Structure formats: C-alpha cells, structure tokens
Amino acid sequence: MHVALWIAAGLLAAVLLVSTSKMVVPRERIAAMGGPAAQWVLDFSPVRLRVIGALELLAAAGLILPAALDVAPVLVPVTATCVAALFAGAATMRLRRGERATIVPDLLYLALAIFVAWGRFGPGQFTG
C-alpha cells in the first residue's frame, strides 16, 4: 500500500510541477502550443495564472516533502485533499467550457488525489 501511495503522490507531484510552467510562459504561447486542452488559460489573467502555478508548486512540495523529511507527515493527506479540490475545480471548469473531450486527465488526477488522501488518512498513514 505504501509503495502505491508513494507512486501516486509522485505522479501527482510531477504533474503539478510541469503545470507550474504557466507561471513563466506567456498564456498566449501556452494556448498556442497546447491546442484545445490549453485554451482555458486565456480565461485567466497572468496574475491569476501565477497564483495557480504557485499553489501547484506548493502542492507538489506538500505531497512529497513532509513525508520524505518526516516533518509533519499529516500534511501529505491534507495536501492531497486540496489537490483533489483543485482538480475537481479544473473538471468543473472544463464542463462549463464544453470541453468534455479534455476532462479525462483531470478526472484521473482527481482520482489519484482522492486515493492518496484516503490512503494517507487511513490504511497507509504514516506512523511515528
């Protein structure tokens, strides 16, 4: 169980780290490179995109560092719960925009975040 939870948390952290590129790459370039799945960035101001990117960076760190450093490991499931809320919001935004074809990755990441939160709050929690 612990290995599966570490893998899921690592995958989520990697996805979140990659998506922080919105902090430094202009939104027009992201929209042009990402195709239909990336058009949502045009709905947000550059400041809001930087805030979202900063939160994703903190989430990536919160999924890995507390457990790896054994400093407040209870932050891992709390962070996973917040990540689940982030991806639920992303899926909702895609539904509102009528982007049903691009919602699958968001739902997959949502499921991974729920799995990590459930596992670290429950059967795979860190003991210490």
PDB file of N, CA, C and O in Angstrom, residues 20-89:
ATOM      1  N   THR A  20       3.282  24.064 -13.471  1.00  0.00           N
ATOM      2  CA  THR A  20       3.692  25.369 -12.953  1.00  0.00           C
ATOM      3  C   THR A  20       4.346  26.224 -14.036  1.00  0.00           C
ATOM      4  O   THR A  20       4.631  27.396 -13.791  1.00  0.00           O
ATOM      5  N   SER A  21       4.538  25.661 -15.215  1.00  0.00           N
ATOM      6  CA  SER A  21       5.134  26.441 -16.303  1.00  0.00           C
ATOM      7  C   SER A  21       4.296  27.671 -16.626  1.00  0.00           C
ATOM      8  O   SER A  21       4.797  28.648 -17.171  1.00  0.00           O
ATOM      9  N   LYS A  22       3.008  27.635 -16.253  1.00  0.00           N
ATOM     10  CA  LYS A  22       2.141  28.780 -16.521  1.00  0.00           C
ATOM     11  C   LYS A  22       2.575  30.019 -15.754  1.00  0.00           C
ATOM     12  O   LYS A  22       2.124  31.118 -16.028  1.00  0.00           O
ATOM     13  N   MET A  23       3.487  29.841 -14.806  1.00  0.00           N
ATOM     14  CA  MET A  23       3.987  30.980 -14.047  1.00  0.00           C
ATOM     15  C   MET A  23       4.972  31.810 -14.872  1.00  0.00           C
ATOM     16  O   MET A  23       5.124  33.004 -14.633  1.00  0.00           O
ATOM     17  N   VAL A  24       5.657  31.172 -15.817  1.00  0.00           N
ATOM     18  CA  VAL A  24       6.716  31.862 -16.548  1.00  0.00           C
ATOM     19  C   VAL A  24       6.476  31.938 -18.060  1.00  0.00           C
ATOM     20  O   VAL A  24       7.054  32.784 -18.717  1.00  0.00           O
ATOM     21  N   VAL A  25       5.649  31.047 -18.586  1.00  0.00           N
ATOM     22  CA  VAL A  25       5.379  31.042 -20.023  1.00  0.00           C
ATOM     23  C   VAL A  25       4.136  31.902 -20.283  1.00  0.00           C
ATOM     24  O   VAL A  25       3.119  31.737 -19.594  1.00  0.00           O
ATOM     25  N   PRO A  26       4.197  32.807 -21.236  1.00  0.00           N
ATOM     26  CA  PRO A  26       3.028  33.644 -21.530  1.00  0.00           C
ATOM     27  C   PRO A  26       1.807  32.781 -21.897  1.00  0.00           C
ATOM     28  O   PRO A  26       1.927  31.768 -22.579  1.00  0.00           O
ATOM     29  N   ARG A  27       0.648  33.208 -21.453  1.00  0.00           N
ATOM     30  CA  ARG A  27      -0.556  32.412 -21.648  1.00  0.00           C
ATOM     31  C   ARG A  27      -0.898  32.232 -23.119  1.00  0.00           C
ATOM     32  O   ARG A  27      -1.430  31.195 -23.514  1.00  0.00           O
ATOM     33  N   GLU A  28      -0.565  33.202 -23.961  1.00  0.00           N
ATOM     34  CA  GLU A  28      -0.821  33.075 -25.390  1.00  0.00           C
ATOM     35  C   GLU A  28       0.006  31.939 -25.987  1.00  0.00           C
ATOM     36  O   GLU A  28      -0.446  31.203 -26.846  1.00  0.00           O
ATOM     37  N   ARG A  29       1.224  31.804 -25.520  1.00  0.00           N
ATOM     38  CA  ARG A  29       2.095  30.724 -26.002  1.00  0.00           C
ATOM     39  C   ARG A  29       1.591  29.362 -25.521  1.00  0.00           C
ATOM     40  O   ARG A  29       1.616  28.397 -26.272  1.00  0.00           O
ATOM     41  N   ILE A  30       1.129  29.302 -24.279  1.00  0.00           N
ATOM     42  CA  ILE A  30       0.573  28.053 -23.755  1.00  0.00           C
ATOM     43  C   ILE A  30      -0.647  27.645 -24.573  1.00  0.00           C
ATOM     44  O   ILE A  30      -0.791  26.484 -24.965  1.00  0.00           O
ATOM     45  N   ALA A  31      -1.514  28.603 -24.847  1.00  0.00           N
ATOM     46  CA  ALA A  31      -2.728  28.321 -25.622  1.00  0.00           C
ATOM     47  C   ALA A  31      -2.381  27.856 -27.028  1.00  0.00           C
ATOM     48  O   ALA A  31      -3.031  26.956 -27.569  1.00  0.00           O
ATOM     49  N   ALA A  32      -1.354  28.440 -27.639  1.00  0.00           N
ATOM     50  CA  ALA A  32      -0.963  28.067 -28.994  1.00  0.00           C
ATOM     51  C   ALA A  32      -0.326  26.679 -29.031  1.00  0.00           C
ATOM     52  O   ALA A  32      -0.588  25.903 -29.949  1.00  0.00           O
ATOM     53  N   MET A  33       0.485  26.363 -28.028  1.00  0.00           N
ATOM     54  CA  MET A  33       1.189  25.078 -28.012  1.00  0.00           C
ATOM     55  C   MET A  33       0.295  23.934 -27.558  1.00  0.00           C
ATOM     56  O   MET A  33       0.458  22.803 -28.015  1.00  0.00           O
ATOM     57  N   GLY A  34      -0.622  24.198 -26.655  1.00  0.00           N
ATOM     58  CA  GLY A  34      -1.400  23.135 -26.034  1.00  0.00           C
ATOM     59  C   GLY A  34      -2.647  22.717 -26.775  1.00  0.00           C
ATOM     60  O   GLY A  34      -3.294  21.751 -26.394  1.00  0.00           O
ATOM     61  N   GLY A  35      -3.009  23.434 -27.819  1.00  0.00           N
ATOM     62  CA  GLY A  35      -4.201  23.067 -28.573  1.00  0.00           C
ATOM     63  C   GLY A  35      -5.472  23.327 -27.787  1.00  0.00           C
ATOM     64  O   GLY A  35      -5.507  24.172 -26.890  1.00  0.00           O
ATOM     65  N   PRO A  36      -6.540  22.581 -28.090  1.00  0.00           N
ATOM     66  CA  PRO A  36      -7.837  22.824 -27.442  1.00  0.00           C
ATOM     67  C   PRO A  36      -7.808  22.638 -25.925  1.00  0.00           C
ATOM     68  O   PRO A  36      -8.542  23.299 -25.208  1.00  0.00           O
ATOM     69  N   ALA A  37      -6.955  21.751 -25.434  1.00  0.00           N
ATOM     70  CA  ALA A  37      -6.909  21.488 -23.993  1.00  0.00           C
ATOM     71  C   ALA A  37      -6.305  22.637 -23.200  1.00  0.00           C
ATOM     72  O   ALA A  37      -6.462  22.697 -21.983  1.00  0.00           O
ATOM     73  N   ALA A  38      -5.630  23.551 -23.880  1.00  0.00           N
ATOM     74  CA  ALA A  38      -4.948  24.643 -23.174  1.00  0.00           C
ATOM     75  C   ALA A  38      -5.611  25.994 -23.378  1.00  0.00           C
ATOM     76  O   ALA A  38      -5.088  27.009 -22.909  1.00  0.00           O
ATOM     77  N   GLN A  39      -6.738  26.047 -24.032  1.00  0.00           N
ATOM     78  CA  GLN A  39      -7.392  27.323 -24.297  1.00  0.00           C
ATOM     79  C   GLN A  39      -7.927  27.992 -23.029  1.00  0.00           C
ATOM     80  O   GLN A  39      -8.161  29.189 -23.013  1.00  0.00           O
ATOM     81  N   TRP A  40      -8.093  27.220 -21.972  1.00  0.00           N
ATOM     82  CA  TRP A  40      -8.626  27.770 -20.729  1.00  0.00           C
ATOM     83  C   TRP A  40      -7.748  28.868 -20.159  1.00  0.00           C
ATOM     84  O   TRP A  40      -8.240  29.754 -19.466  1.00  0.00           O
ATOM     85  N   VAL A  41      -6.450  28.841 -20.443  1.00  0.00           N
ATOM     86  CA  VAL A  41      -5.553  29.848 -19.859  1.00  0.00           C
ATOM     87  C   VAL A  41      -5.917  31.258 -20.314  1.00  0.00           C
ATOM     88  O   VAL A  41      -5.611  32.221 -19.613  1.00  0.00           O
ATOM     89  N   LEU A  42      -6.565  31.368 -21.458  1.00  0.00           N
ATOM     90  CA  LEU A  42      -6.944  32.686 -21.959  1.00  0.00           C
ATOM     91  C   LEU A  42      -8.071  33.308 -21.140  1.00  0.00           C
ATOM     92  O   LEU A  42      -8.307  34.516 -21.231  1.00  0.00           O
ATOM     93  N   ASP A  43      -8.768  32.490 -20.341  1.00  0.00           N
ATOM     94  CA  ASP A  43      -9.849  32.997 -19.489  1.00  0.00           C
ATOM     95  C   ASP A  43      -9.330  33.614 -18.188  1.00  0.00           C
ATOM     96  O   ASP A  43     -10.106  34.191 -17.429  1.00  0.00           O
ATOM     97  N   PHE A  44      -8.039  33.450 -17.909  1.00  0.00           N
ATOM     98  CA  PHE A  44      -7.462  33.917 -16.655  1.00  0.00           C
ATOM     99  C   PHE A  44      -6.397  34.971 -16.926  1.00  0.00           C
ATOM    100  O   PHE A  44      -5.671  34.894 -17.912  1.00  0.00           O
ATOM    101  N   SER A  45      -6.290  35.913 -16.016  1.00  0.00           N
ATOM    102  CA  SER A  45      -5.255  36.949 -16.147  1.00  0.00           C
ATOM    103  C   SER A  45      -3.895  36.325 -15.821  1.00  0.00           C
ATOM    104  O   SER A  45      -3.818  35.294 -15.138  1.00  0.00           O
ATOM    105  N   PRO A  46      -2.814  36.950 -16.289  1.00  0.00           N
ATOM    106  CA  PRO A  46      -1.482  36.434 -15.962  1.00  0.00           C
ATOM    107  C   PRO A  46      -1.233  36.346 -14.448  1.00  0.00           C
ATOM    108  O   PRO A  46      -0.580  35.415 -13.980  1.00  0.00           O
ATOM    109  N   VAL A  47      -1.774  37.285 -13.687  1.00  0.00           N
ATOM    110  CA  VAL A  47      -1.594  37.245 -12.227  1.00  0.00           C
ATOM    111  C   VAL A  47      -2.279  36.015 -11.642  1.00  0.00           C
ATOM    112  O   VAL A  47      -1.708  35.313 -10.806  1.00  0.00           O
ATOM    113  N   ARG A  48      -3.503  35.740 -12.074  1.00  0.00           N
ATOM    114  CA  ARG A  48      -4.215  34.559 -11.571  1.00  0.00           C
ATOM    115  C   ARG A  48      -3.494  33.281 -11.971  1.00  0.00           C
ATOM    116  O   ARG A  48      -3.450  32.335 -11.192  1.00  0.00           O
ATOM    117  N   LEU A  49      -2.939  33.232 -13.172  1.00  0.00           N
ATOM    118  CA  LEU A  49      -2.192  32.053 -13.590  1.00  0.00           C
ATOM    119  C   LEU A  49      -0.953  31.863 -12.723  1.00  0.00           C
ATOM    120  O   LEU A  49      -0.604  30.729 -12.372  1.00  0.00           O
ATOM    121  N   ARG A  50      -0.299  32.956 -12.348  1.00  0.00           N
ATOM    122  CA  ARG A  50       0.865  32.847 -11.456  1.00  0.00           C
ATOM    123  C   ARG A  50       0.443  32.347 -10.074  1.00  0.00           C
ATOM    124  O   ARG A  50       1.156  31.551  -9.463  1.00  0.00           O
ATOM    125  N   VAL A  51      -0.688  32.803  -9.601  1.00  0.00           N
ATOM    126  CA  VAL A  51      -1.188  32.334  -8.300  1.00  0.00           C
ATOM    127  C   VAL A  51      -1.505  30.841  -8.371  1.00  0.00           C
ATOM    128  O   VAL A  51      -1.126  30.073  -7.473  1.00  0.00           O
ATOM    129  N   ILE A  52      -2.188  30.421  -9.422  1.00  0.00           N
ATOM    130  CA  ILE A  52      -2.498  28.995  -9.586  1.00  0.00           C
ATOM    131  C   ILE A  52      -1.207  28.190  -9.662  1.00  0.00           C
ATOM    132  O   ILE A  52      -1.074  27.144  -9.028  1.00  0.00           O
ATOM    133  N   GLY A  53      -0.231  28.678 -10.416  1.00  0.00           N
ATOM    134  CA  GLY A  53       1.054  27.992 -10.526  1.00  0.00           C
ATOM    135  C   GLY A  53       1.780  27.902  -9.197  1.00  0.00           C
ATOM    136  O   GLY A  53       2.374  26.869  -8.870  1.00  0.00           O
ATOM    137  N   ALA A  54       1.734  28.975  -8.410  1.00  0.00           N
ATOM    138  CA  ALA A  54       2.379  28.956  -7.090  1.00  0.00           C
ATOM    139  C   ALA A  54       1.702  27.944  -6.167  1.00  0.00           C
ATOM    140  O   ALA A  54       2.374  27.213  -5.429  1.00  0.00           O
ATOM    141  N   LEU A  55       0.382  27.881  -6.221  1.00  0.00           N
ATOM    142  CA  LEU A  55      -0.341  26.897  -5.406  1.00  0.00           C
ATOM    143  C   LEU A  55      -0.011  25.476  -5.845  1.00  0.00           C
ATOM    144  O   LEU A  55       0.128  24.567  -5.007  1.00  0.00           O
ATOM    145  N   GLU A  56       0.141  25.266  -7.144  1.00  0.00           N
ATOM    146  CA  GLU A  56       0.513  23.940  -7.640  1.00  0.00           C
ATOM    147  C   GLU A  56       1.929  23.575  -7.203  1.00  0.00           C
ATOM    148  O   GLU A  56       2.197  22.417  -6.864  1.00  0.00           O
ATOM    149  N   LEU A  57       2.820  24.539  -7.180  1.00  0.00           N
ATOM    150  CA  LEU A  57       4.180  24.293  -6.705  1.00  0.00           C
ATOM    151  C   LEU A  57       4.179  23.902  -5.230  1.00  0.00           C
ATOM    152  O   LEU A  57       4.853  22.944  -4.821  1.00  0.00           O
ATOM    153  N   LEU A  58       3.415  24.626  -4.434  1.00  0.00           N
ATOM    154  CA  LEU A  58       3.298  24.280  -3.015  1.00  0.00           C
ATOM    155  C   LEU A  58       2.667  22.900  -2.827  1.00  0.00           C
ATOM    156  O   LEU A  58       3.081  22.133  -1.950  1.00  0.00           O
ATOM    157  N   ALA A  59       1.681  22.581  -3.656  1.00  0.00           N
ATOM    158  CA  ALA A  59       1.032  21.273  -3.556  1.00  0.00           C
ATOM    159  C   ALA A  59       2.014  20.149  -3.900  1.00  0.00           C
ATOM    160  O   ALA A  59       2.036  19.113  -3.230  1.00  0.00           O
ATOM    161  N   ALA A  60       2.824  20.350  -4.941  1.00  0.00           N
ATOM    162  CA  ALA A  60       3.815  19.336  -5.307  1.00  0.00           C
ATOM    163  C   ALA A  60       4.773  19.086  -4.141  1.00  0.00           C
ATOM    164  O   ALA A  60       5.089  17.939  -3.812  1.00  0.00           O
ATOM    165  N   ALA A  61       5.212  20.158  -3.510  1.00  0.00           N
ATOM    166  CA  ALA A  61       6.104  20.017  -2.352  1.00  0.00           C
ATOM    167  C   ALA A  61       5.370  19.352  -1.189  1.00  0.00           C
ATOM    168  O   ALA A  61       5.937  18.486  -0.502  1.00  0.00           O
ATOM    169  N   GLY A  62       4.121  19.712  -0.970  1.00  0.00           N
ATOM    170  CA  GLY A  62       3.355  19.169   0.152  1.00  0.00           C
ATOM    171  C   GLY A  62       3.002  17.702   0.010  1.00  0.00           C
ATOM    172  O   GLY A  62       2.714  17.030   1.004  1.00  0.00           O
ATOM    173  N   LEU A  63       3.012  17.188  -1.197  1.00  0.00           N
ATOM    174  CA  LEU A  63       2.729  15.766  -1.402  1.00  0.00           C
ATOM    175  C   LEU A  63       3.936  14.890  -1.092  1.00  0.00           C
ATOM    176  O   LEU A  63       3.784  13.707  -0.785  1.00  0.00           O
ATOM    177  N   ILE A  64       5.133  15.460  -1.181  1.00  0.00           N
ATOM    178  CA  ILE A  64       6.346  14.658  -1.045  1.00  0.00           C
ATOM    179  C   ILE A  64       7.172  15.011   0.193  1.00  0.00           C
ATOM    180  O   ILE A  64       7.533  14.149   0.995  1.00  0.00           O
ATOM    181  N   LEU A  65       7.485  16.284   0.356  1.00  0.00           N
ATOM    182  CA  LEU A  65       8.463  16.697   1.369  1.00  0.00           C
ATOM    183  C   LEU A  65       8.096  16.372   2.813  1.00  0.00           C
ATOM    184  O   LEU A  65       8.964  15.919   3.566  1.00  0.00           O
ATOM    185  N   PRO A  66       6.864  16.586   3.271  1.00  0.00           N
ATOM    186  CA  PRO A  66       6.583  16.290   4.681  1.00  0.00           C
ATOM    187  C   PRO A  66       6.872  14.828   5.060  1.00  0.00           C
ATOM    188  O   PRO A  66       7.438  14.559   6.120  1.00  0.00           O
ATOM    189  N   ALA A  67       6.523  13.918   4.177  1.00  0.00           N
ATOM    190  CA  ALA A  67       6.775  12.501   4.467  1.00  0.00           C
ATOM    191  C   ALA A  67       8.245  12.147   4.274  1.00  0.00           C
ATOM    192  O   ALA A  67       8.825  11.415   5.075  1.00  0.00           O
ATOM    193  N   ALA A  68       8.860  12.669   3.215  1.00  0.00           N
ATOM    194  CA  ALA A  68      10.255  12.349   2.937  1.00  0.00           C
ATOM    195  C   ALA A  68      11.184  12.879   4.029  1.00  0.00           C
ATOM    196  O   ALA A  68      12.172  12.236   4.369  1.00  0.00           O
ATOM    197  N   LEU A  69      10.851  14.042   4.571  1.00  0.00           N
ATOM    198  CA  LEU A  69      11.684  14.638   5.621  1.00  0.00           C
ATOM    199  C   LEU A  69      11.219  14.274   7.023  1.00  0.00           C
ATOM    200  O   LEU A  69      11.843  14.655   8.004  1.00  0.00           O
ATOM    201  N   ASP A  70      10.096  13.576   7.099  1.00  0.00           N
ATOM    202  CA  ASP A  70       9.477  13.188   8.367  1.00  0.00           C
ATOM    203  C   ASP A  70       9.223  14.401   9.261  1.00  0.00           C
ATOM    204  O   ASP A  70       9.478  14.389  10.460  1.00  0.00           O
ATOM    205  N   VAL A  71       8.732  15.450   8.632  1.00  0.00           N
ATOM    206  CA  VAL A  71       8.345  16.667   9.341  1.00  0.00           C
ATOM    207  C   VAL A  71       6.871  16.901   9.052  1.00  0.00           C
ATOM    208  O   VAL A  71       6.499  17.227   7.929  1.00  0.00           O
ATOM    209  N   ALA A  72       6.029  16.694  10.038  1.00  0.00           N
ATOM    210  CA  ALA A  72       4.578  16.870   9.900  1.00  0.00           C
ATOM    211  C   ALA A  72       4.006  16.079   8.724  1.00  0.00           C
ATOM    212  O   ALA A  72       3.388  16.643   7.823  1.00  0.00           O
ATOM    213  N   PRO A  73       4.191  14.751   8.703  1.00  0.00           N
ATOM    214  CA  PRO A  73       3.686  13.960   7.578  1.00  0.00           C
ATOM    215  C   PRO A  73       2.170  14.003   7.413  1.00  0.00           C
ATOM    216  O   PRO A  73       1.659  13.620   6.365  1.00  0.00           O
ATOM    217  N   VAL A  74       1.447  14.498   8.408  1.00  0.00           N
ATOM    218  CA  VAL A  74      -0.004  14.632   8.268  1.00  0.00           C
ATOM    219  C   VAL A  74      -0.351  15.641   7.177  1.00  0.00           C
ATOM    220  O   VAL A  74      -1.474  15.641   6.672  1.00  0.00           O
ATOM    221  N   LEU A  75       0.604  16.459   6.764  1.00  0.00           N
ATOM    222  CA  LEU A  75       0.355  17.416   5.695  1.00  0.00           C
ATOM    223  C   LEU A  75       0.163  16.742   4.336  1.00  0.00           C
ATOM    224  O   LEU A  75      -0.433  17.328   3.441  1.00  0.00           O
ATOM    225  N   VAL A  76       0.657  15.509   4.174  1.00  0.00           N
ATOM    226  CA  VAL A  76       0.506  14.817   2.889  1.00  0.00           C
ATOM    227  C   VAL A  76      -0.969  14.576   2.560  1.00  0.00           C
ATOM    228  O   VAL A  76      -1.434  14.967   1.480  1.00  0.00           O
ATOM    229  N   PRO A  77      -1.766  13.948   3.442  1.00  0.00           N
ATOM    230  CA  PRO A  77      -3.175  13.758   3.082  1.00  0.00           C
ATOM    231  C   PRO A  77      -3.963  15.068   3.035  1.00  0.00           C
ATOM    232  O   PRO A  77      -4.908  15.192   2.253  1.00  0.00           O
ATOM    233  N   VAL A  78      -3.563  16.033   3.841  1.00  0.00           N
ATOM    234  CA  VAL A  78      -4.225  17.343   3.782  1.00  0.00           C
ATOM    235  C   VAL A  78      -3.964  17.977   2.415  1.00  0.00           C
ATOM    236  O   VAL A  78      -4.881  18.492   1.765  1.00  0.00           O
ATOM    237  N   THR A  79      -2.718  17.912   1.963  1.00  0.00           N
ATOM    238  CA  THR A  79      -2.377  18.440   0.647  1.00  0.00           C
ATOM    239  C   THR A  79      -3.095  17.675  -0.456  1.00  0.00           C
ATOM    240  O   THR A  79      -3.596  18.273  -1.416  1.00  0.00           O
ATOM    241  N   ALA A  80      -3.165  16.353  -0.329  1.00  0.00           N
ATOM    242  CA  ALA A  80      -3.856  15.549  -1.338  1.00  0.00           C
ATOM    243  C   ALA A  80      -5.336  15.925  -1.419  1.00  0.00           C
ATOM    244  O   ALA A  80      -5.919  15.946  -2.508  1.00  0.00           O
ATOM    245  N   THR A  81      -5.938  16.245  -0.286  1.00  0.00           N
ATOM    246  CA  THR A  81      -7.328  16.703  -0.281  1.00  0.00           C
ATOM    247  C   THR A  81      -7.460  18.027  -1.026  1.00  0.00           C
ATOM    248  O   THR A  81      -8.394  18.227  -1.815  1.00  0.00           O
ATOM    249  N   CYS A  82      -6.526  18.929  -0.811  1.00  0.00           N
ATOM    250  CA  CYS A  82      -6.530  20.212  -1.520  1.00  0.00           C
ATOM    251  C   CYS A  82      -6.304  20.013  -3.019  1.00  0.00           C
ATOM    252  O   CYS A  82      -6.921  20.694  -3.843  1.00  0.00           O
ATOM    253  N   VAL A  83      -5.432  19.084  -3.377  1.00  0.00           N
ATOM    254  CA  VAL A  83      -5.193  18.784  -4.790  1.00  0.00           C
ATOM    255  C   VAL A  83      -6.454  18.205  -5.422  1.00  0.00           C
ATOM    256  O   VAL A  83      -6.787  18.523  -6.569  1.00  0.00           O
ATOM    257  N   ALA A  84      -7.174  17.376  -4.671  1.00  0.00           N
ATOM    258  CA  ALA A  84      -8.445  16.839  -5.181  1.00  0.00           C
ATOM    259  C   ALA A  84      -9.422  17.981  -5.453  1.00  0.00           C
ATOM    260  O   ALA A  84     -10.108  17.992  -6.489  1.00  0.00           O
ATOM    261  N   ALA A  85      -9.459  18.954  -4.567  1.00  0.00           N
ATOM    262  CA  ALA A  85     -10.330  20.121  -4.785  1.00  0.00           C
ATOM    263  C   ALA A  85      -9.886  20.908  -6.016  1.00  0.00           C
ATOM    264  O   ALA A  85     -10.721  21.382  -6.803  1.00  0.00           O
ATOM    265  N   LEU A  86      -8.579  21.031  -6.220  1.00  0.00           N
ATOM    266  CA  LEU A  86      -8.043  21.725  -7.390  1.00  0.00           C
ATOM    267  C   LEU A  86      -8.502  21.042  -8.676  1.00  0.00           C
ATOM    268  O   LEU A  86      -8.987  21.694  -9.602  1.00  0.00           O
ATOM    269  N   PHE A  87      -8.369  19.723  -8.735  1.00  0.00           N
ATOM    270  CA  PHE A  87      -8.748  19.008  -9.951  1.00  0.00           C
ATOM    271  C   PHE A  87     -10.259  18.899 -10.108  1.00  0.00           C
ATOM    272  O   PHE A  87     -10.756  18.823 -11.244  1.00  0.00           O
ATOM    273  N   ALA A  88     -11.002  18.915  -9.016  1.00  0.00           N
ATOM    274  CA  ALA A  88     -12.465  18.978  -9.137  1.00  0.00           C
ATOM    275  C   ALA A  88     -12.859  20.318  -9.758  1.00  0.00           C
ATOM    276  O   ALA A  88     -13.746  20.374 -10.623  1.00  0.00           O
ATOM    277  N   GLY A  89     -12.191  21.376  -9.352  1.00  0.00           N
ATOM    278  CA  GLY A  89     -12.436  22.685  -9.953  1.00  0.00           C
ATOM    279  C   GLY A  89     -12.034  22.722 -11.416  1.00  0.00           C
ATOM    280  O   GLY A  89     -12.729  23.310 -12.256  1.00  0.00           O
TER     281      GLY A  89
END
